[in-house]
Short mmCIF file of C-alpha atoms in Angstrom, two decimals:
data_model
loop_
_atom_site.label_atom_id
_atom_site.label_comp_id
_atom_site.label_asym_id
_atom_site.label_seq_id
_atom_site.Cartn_x
_atom_site.Cartn_y
_atom_site.Cartn_z
CA MET A 1 2.18 15.16 5.24
CA PHE A 2 2.62 12.59 2.51
CA ILE A 3 1.03 9.11 2.18
CA VAL A 4 2.14 6.10 0.22
CA SER A 5 0.90 2.49 0.24
CA ASP A 6 1.59 -0.84 -1.32
CA LEU A 7 5.33 -0.87 -1.89
CA HIS A 8 5.51 -4.78 -1.48
CA LEU A 9 9.10 -4.94 -0.72
CA GLY A 10 10.36 -8.54 -1.64
CA ASP A 11 13.65 -10.17 -1.60
CA LYS A 12 14.81 -8.66 -4.95
CA GLY A 13 14.17 -11.93 -6.55
CA PRO A 14 11.49 -12.79 -9.42
CA ARG A 15 8.66 -12.06 -7.11
CA ASP A 16 9.78 -8.50 -6.22
CA ASN A 17 7.63 -5.87 -8.04
CA PHE A 18 9.31 -3.02 -6.16
CA LYS A 19 12.96 -3.49 -6.89
CA LYS A 20 12.54 -1.70 -10.30
CA ASN A 21 11.25 1.37 -8.50
CA GLU A 22 13.64 1.58 -5.55
CA THR A 23 15.84 4.45 -7.07
CA ALA A 24 12.66 6.45 -7.75
CA PHE A 25 11.38 5.92 -4.23
CA ARG A 26 14.61 6.87 -2.71
CA GLY A 27 14.29 10.15 -4.64
CA PHE A 28 10.86 10.61 -3.30
CA LEU A 29 12.11 10.19 0.28
CA ASP A 30 14.73 12.91 -0.49
CA PHE A 31 11.84 15.15 -1.49
CA VAL A 32 9.80 14.40 1.71
CA GLY A 33 12.82 15.18 3.86
CA ALA A 34 11.97 15.76 7.47
CA ARG A 35 8.09 16.02 6.83
CA ARG A 36 5.89 13.37 7.97
CA LEU A 37 5.40 10.15 5.98
CA VAL A 38 2.48 7.72 6.36
CA ILE A 39 2.88 4.23 5.05
CA LEU A 40 -0.64 2.73 4.67
CA GLY A 41 0.20 -0.89 4.66
CA ASP A 42 1.82 -3.57 2.54
CA LEU A 43 5.23 -2.17 2.88
CA PHE A 44 6.51 -5.64 3.19
CA ASP A 45 5.12 -8.58 1.05
CA THR A 46 5.28 -11.45 3.55
CA TRP A 47 2.79 -13.40 1.54
CA GLN A 48 5.38 -13.79 -1.24
CA CYS A 49 8.70 -13.66 0.41
CA ASN A 50 10.45 -14.57 3.62
CA LEU A 51 10.52 -11.66 6.01
CA GLY A 52 14.13 -11.91 6.95
CA ASP A 53 15.12 -12.00 3.40
CA ILE A 54 13.23 -8.80 2.77
CA ALA A 55 14.84 -7.09 5.67
CA ASN A 56 18.20 -8.13 4.51
CA ALA A 57 17.67 -7.11 0.75
CA TYR A 58 16.44 -3.58 1.83
CA ASP A 59 18.40 -2.83 4.78
CA SER A 60 19.81 0.39 3.40
CA LEU A 61 16.36 1.60 2.54
CA LEU A 62 15.11 0.67 5.92
CA LEU A 63 17.85 2.90 7.20
CA GLN A 64 16.90 5.65 5.00
CA LEU A 65 13.31 5.53 6.11
CA SER A 66 14.43 5.69 9.86
CA ARG A 67 15.79 8.99 9.23
CA ARG A 68 12.25 10.42 8.48
CA SER A 69 9.20 10.77 10.58
CA VAL A 70 7.19 7.76 9.64
CA ASN A 71 3.99 6.28 10.63
CA TYR A 72 3.25 2.78 9.53
CA VAL A 73 0.03 0.87 9.55
CA THR A 74 0.18 -2.75 8.46
CA GLY A 75 -1.87 -4.11 5.64
CA ASN A 76 -2.91 -7.68 4.75
CA HIS A 77 0.22 -8.51 2.98
CA ASP A 78 2.42 -7.57 6.11
CA MET A 79 -0.12 -8.22 8.90
CA HIS A 80 2.23 -10.66 10.50
CA LEU A 81 4.58 -7.88 11.55
CA ARG A 82 2.28 -7.26 14.48
CA ASP A 83 3.93 -10.39 15.97
CA VAL A 84 7.69 -9.46 15.12
CA ALA A 85 7.53 -5.66 14.94
CA GLU A 86 10.10 -4.98 17.48
CA VAL A 87 12.62 -7.32 15.74
CA ILE A 88 12.26 -5.61 12.31
CA PHE A 89 12.07 -2.03 13.74
CA GLY A 90 15.16 -2.83 15.86
CA ARG A 91 17.07 -2.69 12.49
CA TRP A 92 15.83 0.89 11.89
CA ARG A 93 18.60 2.70 13.65
CA GLY A 94 17.86 6.22 12.85
CA PRO A 95 17.21 8.87 15.40
CA GLY A 96 13.53 8.58 15.34
CA ARG A 97 12.25 5.05 14.92
CA PRO A 98 9.01 4.82 12.86
CA VAL A 99 5.80 4.70 14.77
CA PHE A 100 4.18 1.22 14.28
CA HIS A 101 0.53 0.71 14.19
CA PRO A 102 -0.97 -2.68 14.34
CA GLN A 103 -2.92 -4.36 11.48
CA GLY A 104 -6.26 -2.82 11.00
CA GLU A 105 -5.76 0.31 12.99
CA GLU A 106 -6.87 3.61 11.70
CA LEU A 107 -5.17 7.10 11.58
CA PHE A 108 -6.86 10.47 11.77
CA TYR A 109 -5.43 13.67 10.57
CA TRP A 110 -7.57 16.86 10.18
CA ASP A 111 -10.82 15.61 8.71
CA ALA A 112 -9.56 12.48 7.15
CA ILE A 113 -9.45 8.81 8.12
CA LEU A 114 -6.44 6.68 6.81
CA MET A 115 -6.48 2.96 6.58
CA HIS A 116 -4.97 0.17 4.29
CA GLY A 117 -8.41 -0.64 2.65
CA HIS A 118 -8.43 -4.43 2.88
CA GLN A 119 -11.14 -3.93 5.50
CA ALA A 120 -13.59 -3.41 2.71
CA ASP A 121 -12.37 -6.60 0.68
CA ASP A 122 -13.84 -9.83 1.84
CA SER A 123 -11.11 -11.97 0.03
CA CYS A 124 -8.31 -10.25 2.08
CA GLN A 125 -9.77 -10.03 5.60
CA ASN A 126 -7.71 -13.09 6.64
CA ILE A 127 -5.44 -15.74 5.29
CA GLY A 128 -7.86 -16.88 2.76
CA LEU A 129 -8.40 -16.28 -0.88
CA GLY A 130 -6.08 -13.47 -0.83
CA ALA A 131 -3.15 -15.55 0.32
CA LEU A 132 -4.00 -18.44 -1.94
CA THR A 133 -3.99 -16.25 -5.13
CA ALA A 134 -0.65 -14.61 -3.87
CA ILE A 135 0.98 -18.18 -3.68
CA LEU A 136 -0.37 -19.08 -7.14
CA THR A 137 1.09 -15.66 -8.38
CA GLY A 138 4.40 -16.38 -6.93
CA LEU A 139 4.63 -19.77 -8.44
CA ALA A 140 3.96 -18.15 -11.95
CA GLU A 141 6.56 -15.46 -11.10
CA ASP A 142 9.00 -18.02 -10.18
CA LYS A 143 8.49 -19.85 -13.46
CA ASN A 144 8.69 -16.69 -15.48
CA ASN A 145 11.75 -15.53 -13.53
CA SER A 146 10.12 -11.97 -13.38
CA PRO A 147 6.91 -10.45 -11.90
CA ASP A 148 6.30 -8.83 -15.30
CA CYS A 149 5.01 -10.15 -18.62
CA SER A 150 4.12 -8.63 -21.94
CA LEU A 151 0.67 -7.72 -20.62
CA GLY A 152 2.11 -5.87 -17.44
CA ALA A 153 2.36 -7.34 -14.00
CA LEU A 154 1.83 -11.07 -13.84
CA GLU A 155 -0.19 -10.61 -10.70
CA ASP A 156 -2.73 -8.32 -12.48
CA THR A 157 -2.92 -10.53 -15.46
CA LEU A 158 -3.71 -13.71 -13.55
CA LEU A 159 -5.85 -12.37 -10.92
CA GLY A 160 -7.79 -9.74 -12.73
CA GLY A 161 -10.29 -12.24 -14.08
CA PHE A 162 -10.58 -13.99 -10.78
CA GLU A 163 -11.28 -10.98 -8.80
CA ALA A 164 -13.91 -9.61 -11.26
CA ALA A 165 -15.71 -12.96 -11.22
CA TYR A 166 -15.50 -12.86 -7.42
CA ARG A 167 -16.86 -9.41 -7.04
CA ALA A 168 -19.60 -10.28 -9.49
CA TYR A 169 -20.64 -13.27 -7.36
CA LYS A 170 -20.61 -11.15 -4.26
CA LYS A 171 -22.91 -8.45 -6.08
CA LEU A 172 -25.18 -11.27 -7.27
CA LYS A 173 -25.49 -12.26 -3.67
CA GLY A 174 -26.43 -8.82 -2.74
CA ALA A 175 -23.19 -7.93 -0.78
CA PRO A 176 -22.28 -4.24 -0.75
CA SER A 177 -19.57 -3.05 -3.10
CA PRO A 178 -16.12 -2.35 -1.65
CA PHE A 179 -16.83 1.40 -2.13
CA GLU A 180 -20.09 1.17 -0.20
CA LYS A 181 -18.15 -0.59 2.64
CA LEU A 182 -15.43 2.04 2.63
CA LYS A 183 -18.05 4.77 2.80
CA GLU A 184 -19.42 3.00 5.93
CA LEU A 185 -15.94 2.85 7.27
CA LYS A 186 -15.47 6.60 6.64
CA LYS A 187 -18.02 7.46 9.47
CA SER A 188 -18.31 11.08 9.86
CA ASN A 189 -14.98 12.04 8.36
CA LYS A 190 -14.99 14.12 5.29
CA TRP A 191 -12.21 12.05 3.56
CA LEU A 192 -11.17 8.49 3.50
CA ILE A 193 -7.54 7.79 2.14
CA SER A 194 -6.57 4.15 1.59
CA GLY A 195 -4.50 1.96 -0.65
CA HIS A 196 -4.91 -1.88 -1.17
CA THR A 197 -6.32 -1.94 -4.77
CA HIS A 198 -3.08 -0.58 -6.35
CA LYS A 199 -5.39 1.96 -8.43
CA ALA A 200 -4.76 5.56 -7.66
CA GLY A 201 -7.52 8.03 -8.07
CA TYR A 202 -10.39 9.90 -6.59
CA TYR A 203 -13.84 8.49 -5.92
CA GLU A 204 -16.65 10.99 -5.70
CA ASP A 205 -15.93 13.64 -3.23
CA TRP A 206 -14.89 11.65 -0.21
CA HIS A 207 -12.38 9.04 -1.28
CA VAL A 208 -8.88 9.01 -2.60
CA ASN A 209 -6.80 5.88 -3.16
CA THR A 210 -2.85 6.27 -2.85
CA GLY A 211 -2.12 3.56 -5.58
CA THR A 212 1.24 1.74 -5.35
CA TRP A 213 4.97 1.69 -6.01
CA ALA A 214 4.85 -1.99 -7.10
CA ARG A 215 3.80 -1.24 -10.70
CA ASP A 216 4.69 1.20 -13.42
CA LEU A 217 2.93 4.25 -12.15
CA ASN A 218 4.23 5.51 -8.79
CA THR A 219 1.76 7.55 -6.84
CA PHE A 220 1.26 9.24 -3.46
CA VAL A 221 -0.98 11.65 -1.61
CA GLU A 222 -0.24 14.83 -0.04
CA LEU A 223 -2.66 15.78 2.81
CA THR A 224 -3.05 19.21 4.26
CA GLU A 225 -5.74 21.04 6.15
CA GLU A 226 -7.47 21.74 2.93
CA GLY A 227 -7.63 18.11 2.01
CA PRO A 228 -5.80 15.43 -0.09
CA LYS A 229 -4.16 15.75 -3.43
CA LEU A 230 -2.89 13.03 -5.51
CA PHE A 231 0.38 13.03 -7.46
CA LYS A 232 2.72 10.67 -9.47
CA TRP A 233 6.28 10.76 -9.18
CA GLU A 234 8.44 11.47 -12.27
CA ASP A 235 11.76 12.68 -10.90
CA GLY A 236 9.38 14.93 -8.98
CA PRO A 237 5.73 15.47 -7.91
CA VAL A 238 3.33 15.85 -10.94
CA ALA A 239 -0.43 16.25 -10.21
CA TYR A 240 -2.26 13.20 -11.17
CA GLU A 241 -6.00 13.03 -11.79
CA ALA A 242 -7.96 9.74 -12.28
CA ASN A 243 -11.53 8.74 -11.46
CA LEU A 244 -12.21 5.39 -9.78
CA LYS A 245 -15.45 3.51 -10.43
#
């Protein structure tokens, strides 16, 4: 089984961080073949782009996904799909339509719990601070005519300071850290696998983040009965080691 998260499909316009990685992702899908693929949220970025425009821009990719065995849990950027799931998935005309799981649902495989991860992020629990920052980012990306700048992704550049300040404020107020919240959500399972933060890596001996396909490093997790292993995609799978703090 293979797990990805945070593709953030857009409309192939200036806000679309995924379009530069589409070819690589198609190669990854060929590698996965008939084996199960789990998408842990934010497949679509409905905070940045119109859902119909996204579906039209990536129609052929959705058809390619429809030929695979896919489980799809929505995240905070595509939570609206819970209302229009049948409309979108009706376009996936493959022999085995992907299994849709409502926003916030968890999956369980072997001794691991799988979720998007925004459940541990106060700013993205609903249409609040997260959506506001997405709108501001979209305005900057439109003006720049690209989601990238000399320092990397515009979103990371603009919002990194805001998120750091927000987390520092929450810590000062005595709120638990995102990792502490995730550990509570792990319950009695040995592993918790999530995305959301776009930072791939391992945390202690119980958590692994899948990373994203909307930046320059494309990462995924392979989950077997022995546990999860993290890889980056470079025309093929390459083991990737990174520690999260």
